[in-house]
Tab-separated table of N, CA, C and O in Angstrom:
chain	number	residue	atom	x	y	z
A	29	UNK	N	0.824	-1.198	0.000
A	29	UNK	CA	0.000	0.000	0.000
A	29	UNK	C	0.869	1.263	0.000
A	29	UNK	O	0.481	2.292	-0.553
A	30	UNK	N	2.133	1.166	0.672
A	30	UNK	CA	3.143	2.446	0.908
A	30	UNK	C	3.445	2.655	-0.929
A	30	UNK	O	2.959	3.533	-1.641
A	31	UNK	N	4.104	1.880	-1.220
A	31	UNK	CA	4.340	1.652	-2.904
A	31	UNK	C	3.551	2.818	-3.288
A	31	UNK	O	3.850	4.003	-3.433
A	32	UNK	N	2.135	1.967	-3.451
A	32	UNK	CA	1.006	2.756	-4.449
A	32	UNK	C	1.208	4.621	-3.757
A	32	UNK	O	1.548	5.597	-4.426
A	33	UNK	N	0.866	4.593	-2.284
A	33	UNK	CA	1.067	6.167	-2.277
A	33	UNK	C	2.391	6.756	-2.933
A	33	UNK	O	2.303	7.597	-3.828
A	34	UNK	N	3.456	6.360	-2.533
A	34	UNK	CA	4.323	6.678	-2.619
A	34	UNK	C	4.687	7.012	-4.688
A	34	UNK	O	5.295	8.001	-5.098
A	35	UNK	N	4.240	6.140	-5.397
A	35	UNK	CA	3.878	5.958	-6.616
A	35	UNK	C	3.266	7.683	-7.160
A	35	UNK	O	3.778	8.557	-7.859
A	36	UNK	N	1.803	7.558	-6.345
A	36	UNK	CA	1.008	8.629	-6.448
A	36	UNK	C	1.387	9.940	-6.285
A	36	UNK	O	0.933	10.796	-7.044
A	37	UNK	N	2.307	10.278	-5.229
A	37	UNK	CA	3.031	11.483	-4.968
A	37	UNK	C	3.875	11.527	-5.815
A	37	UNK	O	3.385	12.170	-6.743
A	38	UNK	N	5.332	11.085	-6.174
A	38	UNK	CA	5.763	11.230	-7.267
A	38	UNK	C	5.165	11.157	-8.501
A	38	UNK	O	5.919	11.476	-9.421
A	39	UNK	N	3.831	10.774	-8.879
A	39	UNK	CA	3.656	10.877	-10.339
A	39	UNK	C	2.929	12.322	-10.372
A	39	UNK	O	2.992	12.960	-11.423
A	40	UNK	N	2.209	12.886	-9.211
A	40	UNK	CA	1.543	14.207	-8.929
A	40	UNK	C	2.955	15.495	-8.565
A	40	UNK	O	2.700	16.642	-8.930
A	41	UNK	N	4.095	15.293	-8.002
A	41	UNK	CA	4.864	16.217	-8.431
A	41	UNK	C	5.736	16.195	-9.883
A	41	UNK	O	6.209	17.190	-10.433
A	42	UNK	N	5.801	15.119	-10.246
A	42	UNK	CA	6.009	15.297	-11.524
A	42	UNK	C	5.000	16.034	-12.340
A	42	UNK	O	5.459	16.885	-13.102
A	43	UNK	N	4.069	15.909	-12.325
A	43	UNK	CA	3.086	16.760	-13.237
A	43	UNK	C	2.807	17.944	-12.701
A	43	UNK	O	2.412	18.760	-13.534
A	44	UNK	N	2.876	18.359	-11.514
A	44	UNK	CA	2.997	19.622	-11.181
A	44	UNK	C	4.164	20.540	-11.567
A	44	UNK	O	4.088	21.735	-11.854
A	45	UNK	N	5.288	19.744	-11.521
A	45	UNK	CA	6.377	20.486	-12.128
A	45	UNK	C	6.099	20.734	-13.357
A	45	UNK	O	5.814	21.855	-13.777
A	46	UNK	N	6.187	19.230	-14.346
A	46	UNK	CA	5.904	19.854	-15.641
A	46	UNK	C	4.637	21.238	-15.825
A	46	UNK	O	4.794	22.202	-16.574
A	47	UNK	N	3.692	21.052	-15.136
A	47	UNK	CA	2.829	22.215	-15.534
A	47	UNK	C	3.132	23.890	-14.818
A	47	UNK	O	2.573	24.939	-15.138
A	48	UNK	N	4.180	23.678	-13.795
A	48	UNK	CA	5.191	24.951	-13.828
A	48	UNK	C	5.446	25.784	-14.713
A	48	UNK	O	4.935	26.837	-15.093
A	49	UNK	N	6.688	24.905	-15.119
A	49	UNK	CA	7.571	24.998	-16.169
A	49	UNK	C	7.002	25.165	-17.415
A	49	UNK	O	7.630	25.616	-18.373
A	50	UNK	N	5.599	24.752	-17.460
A	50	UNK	CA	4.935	24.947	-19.388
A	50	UNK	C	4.899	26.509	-18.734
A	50	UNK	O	5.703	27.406	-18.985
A	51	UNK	N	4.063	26.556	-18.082
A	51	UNK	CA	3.041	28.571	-17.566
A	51	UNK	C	4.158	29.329	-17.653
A	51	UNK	O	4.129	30.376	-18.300
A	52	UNK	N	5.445	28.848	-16.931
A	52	UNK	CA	6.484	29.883	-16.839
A	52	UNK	C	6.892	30.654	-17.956
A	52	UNK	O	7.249	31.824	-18.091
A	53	UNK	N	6.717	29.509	-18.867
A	53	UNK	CA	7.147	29.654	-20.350
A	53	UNK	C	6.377	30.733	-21.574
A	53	UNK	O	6.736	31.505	-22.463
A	54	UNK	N	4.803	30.094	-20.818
A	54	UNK	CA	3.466	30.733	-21.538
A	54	UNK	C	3.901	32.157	-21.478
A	54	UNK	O	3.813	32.970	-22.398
A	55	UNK	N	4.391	32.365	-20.261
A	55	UNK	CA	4.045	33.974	-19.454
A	55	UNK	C	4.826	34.417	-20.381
A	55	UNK	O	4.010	34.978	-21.113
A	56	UNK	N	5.817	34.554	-20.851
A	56	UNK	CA	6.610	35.067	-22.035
A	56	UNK	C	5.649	36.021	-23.064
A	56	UNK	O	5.539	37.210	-23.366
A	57	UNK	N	4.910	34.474	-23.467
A	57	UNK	CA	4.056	34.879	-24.818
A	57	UNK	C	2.709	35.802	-24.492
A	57	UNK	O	2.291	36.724	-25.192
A	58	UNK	N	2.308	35.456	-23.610
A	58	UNK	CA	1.090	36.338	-23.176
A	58	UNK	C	1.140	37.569	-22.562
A	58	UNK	O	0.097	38.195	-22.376
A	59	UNK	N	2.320	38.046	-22.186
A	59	UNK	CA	2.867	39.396	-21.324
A	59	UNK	C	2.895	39.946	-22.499
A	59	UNK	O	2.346	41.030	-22.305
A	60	UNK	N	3.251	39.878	-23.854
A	60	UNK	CA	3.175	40.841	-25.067
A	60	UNK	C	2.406	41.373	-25.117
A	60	UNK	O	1.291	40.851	-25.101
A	61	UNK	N	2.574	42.670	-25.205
A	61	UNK	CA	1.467	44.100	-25.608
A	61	UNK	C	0.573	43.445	-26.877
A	61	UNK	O	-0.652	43.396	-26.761
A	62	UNK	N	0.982	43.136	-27.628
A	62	UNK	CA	-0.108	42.830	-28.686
A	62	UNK	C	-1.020	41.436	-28.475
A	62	UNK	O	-1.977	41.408	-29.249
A	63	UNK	N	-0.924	40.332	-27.630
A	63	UNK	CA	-1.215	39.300	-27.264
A	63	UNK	C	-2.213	39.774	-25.683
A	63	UNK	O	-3.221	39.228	-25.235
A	64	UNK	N	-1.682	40.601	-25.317
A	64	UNK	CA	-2.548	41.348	-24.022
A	64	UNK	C	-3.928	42.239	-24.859
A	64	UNK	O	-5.105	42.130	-24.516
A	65	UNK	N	-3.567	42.859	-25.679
A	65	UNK	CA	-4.427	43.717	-26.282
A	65	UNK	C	-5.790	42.570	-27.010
A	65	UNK	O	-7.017	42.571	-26.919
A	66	UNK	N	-4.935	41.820	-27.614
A	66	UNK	CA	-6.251	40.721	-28.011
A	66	UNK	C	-6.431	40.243	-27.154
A	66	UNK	O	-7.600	40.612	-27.040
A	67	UNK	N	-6.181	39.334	-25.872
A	67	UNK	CA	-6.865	39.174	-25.266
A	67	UNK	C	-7.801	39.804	-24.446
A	67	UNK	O	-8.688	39.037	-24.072
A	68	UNK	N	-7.895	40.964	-24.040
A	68	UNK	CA	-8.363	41.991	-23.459
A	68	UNK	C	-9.860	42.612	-24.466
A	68	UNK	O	-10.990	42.904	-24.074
A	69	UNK	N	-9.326	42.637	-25.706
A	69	UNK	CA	-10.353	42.581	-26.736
A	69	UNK	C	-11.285	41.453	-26.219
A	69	UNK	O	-12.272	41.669	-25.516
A	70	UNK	N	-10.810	40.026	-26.704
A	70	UNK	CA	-12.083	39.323	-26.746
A	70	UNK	C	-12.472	38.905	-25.744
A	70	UNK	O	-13.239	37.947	-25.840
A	71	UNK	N	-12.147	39.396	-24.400
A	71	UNK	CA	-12.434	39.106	-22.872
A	71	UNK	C	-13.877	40.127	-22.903
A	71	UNK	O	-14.962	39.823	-22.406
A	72	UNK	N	-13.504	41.572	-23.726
A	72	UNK	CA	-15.067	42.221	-23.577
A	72	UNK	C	-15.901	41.925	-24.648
A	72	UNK	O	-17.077	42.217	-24.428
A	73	UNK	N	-15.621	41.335	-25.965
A	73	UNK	CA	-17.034	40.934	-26.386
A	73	UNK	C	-17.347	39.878	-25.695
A	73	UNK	O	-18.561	39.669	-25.686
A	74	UNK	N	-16.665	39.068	-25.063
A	74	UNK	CA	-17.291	38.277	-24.369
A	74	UNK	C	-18.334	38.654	-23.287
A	74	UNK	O	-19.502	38.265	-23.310
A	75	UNK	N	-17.692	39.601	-22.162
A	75	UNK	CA	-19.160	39.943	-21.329
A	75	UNK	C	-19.851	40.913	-21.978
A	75	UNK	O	-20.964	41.221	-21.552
A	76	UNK	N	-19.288	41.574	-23.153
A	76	UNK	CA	-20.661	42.208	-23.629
A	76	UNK	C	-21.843	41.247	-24.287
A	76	UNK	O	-23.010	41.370	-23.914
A	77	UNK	N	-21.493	40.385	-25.184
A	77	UNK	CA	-22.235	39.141	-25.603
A	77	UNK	C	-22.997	38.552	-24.315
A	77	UNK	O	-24.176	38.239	-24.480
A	78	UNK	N	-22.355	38.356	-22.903
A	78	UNK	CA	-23.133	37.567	-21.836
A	78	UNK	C	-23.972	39.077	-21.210
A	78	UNK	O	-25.144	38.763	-21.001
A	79	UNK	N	-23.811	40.078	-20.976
A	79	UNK	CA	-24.549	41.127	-20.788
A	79	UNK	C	-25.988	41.721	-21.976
A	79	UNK	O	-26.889	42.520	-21.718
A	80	UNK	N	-25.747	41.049	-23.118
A	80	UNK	CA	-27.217	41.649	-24.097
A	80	UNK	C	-27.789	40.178	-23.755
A	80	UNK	O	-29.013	40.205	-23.634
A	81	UNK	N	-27.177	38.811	-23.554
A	81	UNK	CA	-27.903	37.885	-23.648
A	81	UNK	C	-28.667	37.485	-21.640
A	81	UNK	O	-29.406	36.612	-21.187
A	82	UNK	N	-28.167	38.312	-21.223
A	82	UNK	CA	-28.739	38.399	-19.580
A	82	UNK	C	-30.061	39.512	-20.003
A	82	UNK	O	-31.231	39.148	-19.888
A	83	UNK	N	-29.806	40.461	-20.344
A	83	UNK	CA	-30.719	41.871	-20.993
A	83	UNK	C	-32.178	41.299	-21.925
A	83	UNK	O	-33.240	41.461	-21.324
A	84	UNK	N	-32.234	40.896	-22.804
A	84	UNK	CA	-32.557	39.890	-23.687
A	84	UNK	C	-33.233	38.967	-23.076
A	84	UNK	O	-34.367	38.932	-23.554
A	85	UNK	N	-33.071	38.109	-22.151
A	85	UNK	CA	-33.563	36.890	-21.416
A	85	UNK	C	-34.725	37.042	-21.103
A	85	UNK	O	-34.966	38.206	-20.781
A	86	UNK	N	-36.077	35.958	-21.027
A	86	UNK	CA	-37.238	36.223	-21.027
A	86	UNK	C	-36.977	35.818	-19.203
A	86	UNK	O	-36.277	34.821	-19.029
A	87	UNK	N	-37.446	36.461	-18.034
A	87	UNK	CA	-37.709	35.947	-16.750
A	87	UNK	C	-38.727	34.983	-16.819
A	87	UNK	O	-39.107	34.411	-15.796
């Protein structure tokens, strides 16, 4: 039974690391002014789209 935990924790910091190390990486690409700007763009048609379709909604 020690095995299997022991198994489980190392296979869960391994994947925690790896998913570190990807974001660390991401942050590079997404800190760009022009990659911020689109996202920031389609972050507000998005709640504008969920704001006419709340508006819109029959109660």
């Amino acid at each position: 039974m020690a095995l299997l935990v022991l198994v489980h924790v190392l296979l869960t910091l391994l994947w925690l690391s790896a998913y570190v190390y990807v974001l660390s990486h991401a942050r590079r690409f997404f800190t760009r002014p022009r990659v911020r700007r689109a996202m920031d763009r389609v972050t507000g048609v998005v709640l504008i789209g969920f704001g006419v379709r709340v508006a819109t909604s029959a109660t």
